[in-house]
Amino acid sequence: MQYWLFKSEALTWSWDQQVAKGEAGEQWDGVRNYQARNNMRLMKLGDRGFFYHSQDEKAVVGVVEVCAEAHPDSTTDDPRWECVDIKAVGPMPKPVTLAMCKADPRLADMVLVNNTRLSVQPVTEAEWKIVCELGGL
DNA sequence: GCCAACGTTGGC
DNA sequence: GCCAACGTTGGC
C-alpha cells in the first residue's frame, strides 16, 4: 500500500465537498502537471492519501482512499491528462498544519515541506504515521 | 498583494 | 536541444 497527498484550494474543491460525494467519490481532475499525473498513474485501488487545503488553511484536513485507478480526465480532450477517483475516509481530528510539519524534524524531507508547488505527492509510510499521530488519529 | 520557485512554451 | 520569457502556484 502506498500513501499520497492531494492538495486543493478550499475555494475550488474543499474537504466538505469531497465528503458530500460519499462512497462514490469523485475524480481528482484538473491536474495539468506531469509529475502529479505520473504519481496518479502509480496509484492502486485502496491506496490512502491525505487531503490538504492550500492557501488559507494550509493543513491536512482529512484522509481519502483511491477508489478508481488512473483514467482519462473528463474535463479535457487532451489525452495526456489522466486522473484517479478518491473518496473521503474520515476527517483529521486535529488538522495538521504546514507549520506543524515544518516544525517536526522527522518531517524535514516531506515533499509538502520541500516542493510546495507539487499538487499530488507521494508520502512515505513513516511520514504517514507521524502526520496521523500529529492529527490525533 | 508580493515574490520565489518551478514548469511550460516557443524561438533560434 | 538550449534557453529566455512567461504563467501559475502557494507561502508569507
PDB file of C-alpha atoms (C1' of nucleotides) in Angstrom:
ATOM      1  CA  MET A   1       0.000   0.000   0.000  1.00  0.00           C
ATOM      2  CA  GLN A   2       1.224   3.412  -0.974  1.00  0.00           C
ATOM      3  CA  TYR A   3       0.481   6.765   0.595  1.00  0.00           C
ATOM      4  CA  TRP A   4      -0.145  10.099  -1.130  1.00  0.00           C
ATOM      5  CA  LEU A   5      -1.112  13.692  -0.557  1.00  0.00           C
ATOM      6  CA  PHE A   6      -3.697  15.596  -2.586  1.00  0.00           C
ATOM      7  CA  LYS A   7      -3.557  19.348  -2.498  1.00  0.00           C
ATOM      8  CA  SER A   8      -6.546  21.540  -3.229  1.00  0.00           C
ATOM      9  CA  GLU A   9      -7.556  25.125  -2.780  1.00  0.00           C
ATOM     10  CA  ALA A  10     -10.536  25.089  -0.457  1.00  0.00           C
ATOM     11  CA  LEU A  11     -12.308  27.572  -2.725  1.00  0.00           C
ATOM     12  CA  THR A  12     -12.018  25.266  -5.722  1.00  0.00           C
ATOM     13  CA  TRP A  13     -12.627  21.869  -4.173  1.00  0.00           C
ATOM     14  CA  SER A  14     -12.933  21.537  -0.421  1.00  0.00           C
ATOM     15  CA  TRP A  15     -12.890  18.652   2.011  1.00  0.00           C
ATOM     16  CA  ASP A  16     -16.605  19.250   2.684  1.00  0.00           C
ATOM     17  CA  GLN A  17     -17.374  18.812  -0.999  1.00  0.00           C
ATOM     18  CA  GLN A  18     -15.312  15.643  -1.047  1.00  0.00           C
ATOM     19  CA  VAL A  19     -17.196  14.268   1.972  1.00  0.00           C
ATOM     20  CA  ALA A  20     -20.512  15.110   0.295  1.00  0.00           C
ATOM     21  CA  LYS A  21     -19.617  12.758  -2.557  1.00  0.00           C
ATOM     22  CA  GLY A  22     -19.635   9.879  -0.100  1.00  0.00           C
ATOM     23  CA  GLU A  23     -18.710   6.358  -1.116  1.00  0.00           C
ATOM     24  CA  ALA A  24     -18.958   7.127  -4.835  1.00  0.00           C
ATOM     25  CA  GLY A  25     -16.024   9.504  -4.589  1.00  0.00           C
ATOM     26  CA  GLU A  26     -15.039  11.948  -7.276  1.00  0.00           C
ATOM     27  CA  GLN A  27     -12.378  12.182  -9.932  1.00  0.00           C
ATOM     28  CA  TRP A  28      -9.371  14.284  -8.983  1.00  0.00           C
ATOM     29  CA  ASP A  29      -9.490  16.246 -12.209  1.00  0.00           C
ATOM     30  CA  GLY A  30      -7.809  19.365 -13.453  1.00  0.00           C
ATOM     31  CA  VAL A  31      -4.231  18.245 -12.897  1.00  0.00           C
ATOM     32  CA  ARG A  32      -2.018  19.638 -15.681  1.00  0.00           C
ATOM     33  CA  ASN A  33       1.355  18.735 -14.335  1.00  0.00           C
ATOM     34  CA  TYR A  34       3.347  15.715 -15.440  1.00  0.00           C
ATOM     35  CA  GLN A  35       4.832  14.895 -12.074  1.00  0.00           C
ATOM     36  CA  ALA A  36       1.438  14.972 -10.422  1.00  0.00           C
ATOM     37  CA  ARG A  37      -0.056  12.874 -13.204  1.00  0.00           C
ATOM     38  CA  ASN A  38       2.740  10.355 -13.005  1.00  0.00           C
ATOM     39  CA  ASN A  39       2.075   9.986  -9.306  1.00  0.00           C
ATOM     40  CA  MET A  40      -1.579   9.305 -10.016  1.00  0.00           C
ATOM     41  CA  ARG A  41      -0.661   6.647 -12.562  1.00  0.00           C
ATOM     42  CA  LEU A  42       1.197   4.830  -9.799  1.00  0.00           C
ATOM     43  CA  MET A  43      -1.823   4.718  -7.518  1.00  0.00           C
ATOM     44  CA  LYS A  44      -3.607   1.463  -6.793  1.00  0.00           C
ATOM     45  CA  LEU A  45      -7.086   0.773  -5.539  1.00  0.00           C
ATOM     46  CA  GLY A  46      -7.161   1.122  -1.787  1.00  0.00           C
ATOM     47  CA  ASP A  47      -4.135   3.417  -1.517  1.00  0.00           C
ATOM     48  CA  ARG A  48      -4.593   6.078   1.119  1.00  0.00           C
ATOM     49  CA  GLY A  49      -3.983   9.792   0.833  1.00  0.00           C
ATOM     50  CA  PHE A  50      -4.078  12.992   2.822  1.00  0.00           C
ATOM     51  CA  PHE A  51      -6.421  15.766   1.729  1.00  0.00           C
ATOM     52  CA  TYR A  52      -4.616  19.087   2.080  1.00  0.00           C
ATOM     53  CA  HIS A  53      -6.097  22.573   1.883  1.00  0.00           C
ATOM     54  CA  SER A  54      -3.624  25.025   0.363  1.00  0.00           C
ATOM     55  CA  GLN A  55      -3.727  28.824   0.523  1.00  0.00           C
ATOM     56  CA  ASP A  56      -5.716  29.927   3.587  1.00  0.00           C
ATOM     57  CA  GLU A  57      -5.745  26.882   5.799  1.00  0.00           C
ATOM     58  CA  LYS A  58      -2.508  25.147   4.781  1.00  0.00           C
ATOM     59  CA  ALA A  59      -3.356  21.974   6.643  1.00  0.00           C
ATOM     60  CA  VAL A  60      -4.075  18.296   6.168  1.00  0.00           C
ATOM     61  CA  VAL A  61      -7.755  18.076   6.967  1.00  0.00           C
ATOM     62  CA  GLY A  62      -8.749  14.528   6.072  1.00  0.00           C
ATOM     63  CA  VAL A  63      -7.928  11.074   4.789  1.00  0.00           C
ATOM     64  CA  VAL A  64      -9.045   9.741   1.417  1.00  0.00           C
ATOM     65  CA  GLU A  65      -8.840   6.424  -0.404  1.00  0.00           C
ATOM     66  CA  VAL A  66      -8.234   5.731  -4.091  1.00  0.00           C
ATOM     67  CA  CYS A  67     -11.451   4.195  -5.457  1.00  0.00           C
ATOM     68  CA  ALA A  68     -10.589   4.166  -9.175  1.00  0.00           C
ATOM     69  CA  GLU A  69      -7.174   3.923 -10.778  1.00  0.00           C
ATOM     70  CA  ALA A  70      -5.893   6.359 -13.412  1.00  0.00           C
ATOM     71  CA  HIS A  71      -8.240   7.049 -16.329  1.00  0.00           C
ATOM     72  CA  PRO A  72      -8.619   9.919 -18.834  1.00  0.00           C
ATOM     73  CA  ASP A  73      -9.533  13.266 -17.289  1.00  0.00           C
ATOM     74  CA  SER A  74     -13.046  14.010 -18.485  1.00  0.00           C
ATOM     75  CA  THR A  75     -12.530  17.759 -18.137  1.00  0.00           C
ATOM     76  CA  THR A  76     -10.211  17.854 -21.148  1.00  0.00           C
ATOM     77  CA  ASP A  77      -9.902  16.333 -24.615  1.00  0.00           C
ATOM     78  CA  ASP A  78      -6.151  16.282 -24.278  1.00  0.00           C
ATOM     79  CA  PRO A  79      -5.207  12.589 -23.954  1.00  0.00           C
ATOM     80  CA  ARG A  80      -2.109  13.440 -21.942  1.00  0.00           C
ATOM     81  CA  TRP A  81      -4.064  14.092 -18.786  1.00  0.00           C
ATOM     82  CA  GLU A  82      -5.386  11.407 -16.508  1.00  0.00           C
ATOM     83  CA  CYS A  83      -6.763  11.272 -13.012  1.00  0.00           C
ATOM     84  CA  VAL A  84      -7.849   8.890 -10.293  1.00  0.00           C
ATOM     85  CA  ASP A  85     -11.045   8.867  -8.232  1.00  0.00           C
ATOM     86  CA  ILE A  86     -10.857   9.328  -4.495  1.00  0.00           C
ATOM     87  CA  LYS A  87     -13.403   9.069  -1.702  1.00  0.00           C
ATOM     88  CA  ALA A  88     -13.357  10.541   1.778  1.00  0.00           C
ATOM     89  CA  VAL A  89     -12.457   8.137   4.583  1.00  0.00           C
ATOM     90  CA  GLY A  90     -12.594  10.485   7.547  1.00  0.00           C
ATOM     91  CA  PRO A  91     -11.526  13.866   8.867  1.00  0.00           C
ATOM     92  CA  MET A  92      -8.414  14.645  10.864  1.00  0.00           C
ATOM     93  CA  PRO A  93      -9.486  15.078  14.484  1.00  0.00           C
ATOM     94  CA  LYS A  94      -6.967  17.915  14.552  1.00  0.00           C
ATOM     95  CA  PRO A  95      -5.910  19.456  11.220  1.00  0.00           C
ATOM     96  CA  VAL A  96      -2.160  19.120  10.725  1.00  0.00           C
ATOM     97  CA  THR A  97      -0.864  22.462   9.571  1.00  0.00           C
ATOM     98  CA  LEU A  98       2.084  23.116   7.330  1.00  0.00           C
ATOM     99  CA  ALA A  99       3.724  24.922  10.243  1.00  0.00           C
ATOM    100  CA  MET A 100       3.439  21.776  12.351  1.00  0.00           C
ATOM    101  CA  CYS A 101       5.062  19.709   9.602  1.00  0.00           C
ATOM    102  CA  LYS A 102       7.879  22.205   9.243  1.00  0.00           C
ATOM    103  CA  ALA A 103       8.390  22.256  12.998  1.00  0.00           C
ATOM    104  CA  ASP A 104       8.784  18.477  13.234  1.00  0.00           C
ATOM    105  CA  PRO A 105      12.343  17.423  12.346  1.00  0.00           C
ATOM    106  CA  ARG A 106      11.083  13.954  11.406  1.00  0.00           C
ATOM    107  CA  LEU A 107       9.176  15.538   8.503  1.00  0.00           C
ATOM    108  CA  ALA A 108      12.083  17.589   7.173  1.00  0.00           C
ATOM    109  CA  ASP A 109      12.203  15.550   3.960  1.00  0.00           C
ATOM    110  CA  MET A 110       8.473  15.529   3.321  1.00  0.00           C
ATOM    111  CA  VAL A 111       7.600  16.686  -0.204  1.00  0.00           C
ATOM    112  CA  LEU A 112       4.968  19.006   1.220  1.00  0.00           C
ATOM    113  CA  VAL A 113       7.686  20.891   3.073  1.00  0.00           C
ATOM    114  CA  ASN A 114      10.208  20.938   0.234  1.00  0.00           C
ATOM    115  CA  ASN A 115       8.274  21.173  -3.007  1.00  0.00           C
ATOM    116  CA  THR A 116       5.368  23.415  -2.235  1.00  0.00           C
ATOM    117  CA  ARG A 117       4.051  23.527  -5.771  1.00  0.00           C
ATOM    118  CA  LEU A 118       3.514  19.848  -6.475  1.00  0.00           C
ATOM    119  CA  SER A 119      -0.204  19.142  -6.158  1.00  0.00           C
ATOM    120  CA  VAL A 120      -0.143  15.342  -5.960  1.00  0.00           C
ATOM    121  CA  GLN A 121       2.687  13.979  -3.861  1.00  0.00           C
ATOM    122  CA  PRO A 122       3.969  10.674  -2.523  1.00  0.00           C
ATOM    123  CA  VAL A 123       4.106  10.275   1.262  1.00  0.00           C
ATOM    124  CA  THR A 124       6.326   7.674   2.921  1.00  0.00           C
ATOM    125  CA  GLU A 125       4.885   5.243   5.424  1.00  0.00           C
ATOM    126  CA  ALA A 126       6.956   6.845   8.189  1.00  0.00           C
ATOM    127  CA  GLU A 127       5.658  10.304   7.291  1.00  0.00           C
ATOM    128  CA  TRP A 128       2.118   8.978   7.102  1.00  0.00           C
ATOM    129  CA  LYS A 129       2.301   7.643  10.646  1.00  0.00           C
ATOM    130  CA  ILE A 130       3.796  10.838  12.009  1.00  0.00           C
ATOM    131  CA  VAL A 131       1.168  13.063  10.410  1.00  0.00           C
ATOM    132  CA  CYS A 132      -1.614  10.757  11.654  1.00  0.00           C
ATOM    133  CA  GLU A 133      -0.158  10.977  15.132  1.00  0.00           C
ATOM    134  CA  LEU A 134       0.022  14.777  14.959  1.00  0.00           C
ATOM    135  CA  GLY A 135      -3.573  14.836  13.741  1.00  0.00           C
ATOM    136  CA  GLY A 136      -4.832  12.726  16.617  1.00  0.00           C
ATOM    137  CA  LEU A 137      -5.703   9.640  14.570  1.00  0.00           C
TER     138      LEU A 137
ATOM    139  C1'  DG B   1      -0.537  41.714  -2.602  1.00  0.00           C
ATOM    140  C1'  DC B   2       4.067  40.321  -3.316  1.00  0.00           C
ATOM    141  C1'  DC B   3       7.508  37.354  -4.568  1.00  0.00           C
ATOM    142  C1'  DA B   4      10.113  32.982  -5.065  1.00  0.00           C
ATOM    143  C1'  DA B   5      10.086  28.595  -7.155  1.00  0.00           C
ATOM    144  C1'  DC B   6       9.065  25.961 -10.710  1.00  0.00           C
ATOM    145  C1'  DG B   7       7.021  24.196 -15.106  1.00  0.00           C
ATOM    146  C1'  DT B   8       5.925  25.046 -19.844  1.00  0.00           C
ATOM    147  C1'  DT B   9       6.254  27.229 -24.227  1.00  0.00           C
ATOM    148  C1'  DG B  10       8.344  28.774 -28.261  1.00  0.00           C
ATOM    149  C1'  DG B  11      12.127  30.923 -30.903  1.00  0.00           C
ATOM    150  C1'  DC B  12      16.506  30.039 -32.559  1.00  0.00           C
TER     151       DC B  12
ATOM    152  C1'  DG C   1      18.350  20.825 -27.852  1.00  0.00           C
ATOM    153  C1'  DC C   2      19.028  25.060 -25.376  1.00  0.00           C
ATOM    154  C1'  DC C   3      17.447  28.921 -23.099  1.00  0.00           C
ATOM    155  C1'  DA C   4      14.752  33.084 -22.356  1.00  0.00           C
ATOM    156  C1'  DA C   5      10.185  34.549 -21.495  1.00  0.00           C
ATOM    157  C1'  DC C   6       6.160  33.823 -19.452  1.00  0.00           C
ATOM    158  C1'  DG C   7       2.419  31.895 -16.486  1.00  0.00           C
ATOM    159  C1'  DT C   8       0.962  29.659 -12.299  1.00  0.00           C
ATOM    160  C1'  DT C   9       1.138  28.102  -7.685  1.00  0.00           C
ATOM    161  C1'  DG C  10       1.365  28.780  -3.000  1.00  0.00           C
ATOM    162  C1'  DG C  11       3.639  30.581   1.206  1.00  0.00           C
ATOM    163  C1'  DC C  12       4.289  34.677   3.671  1.00  0.00           C
TER     164       DC C  12
END
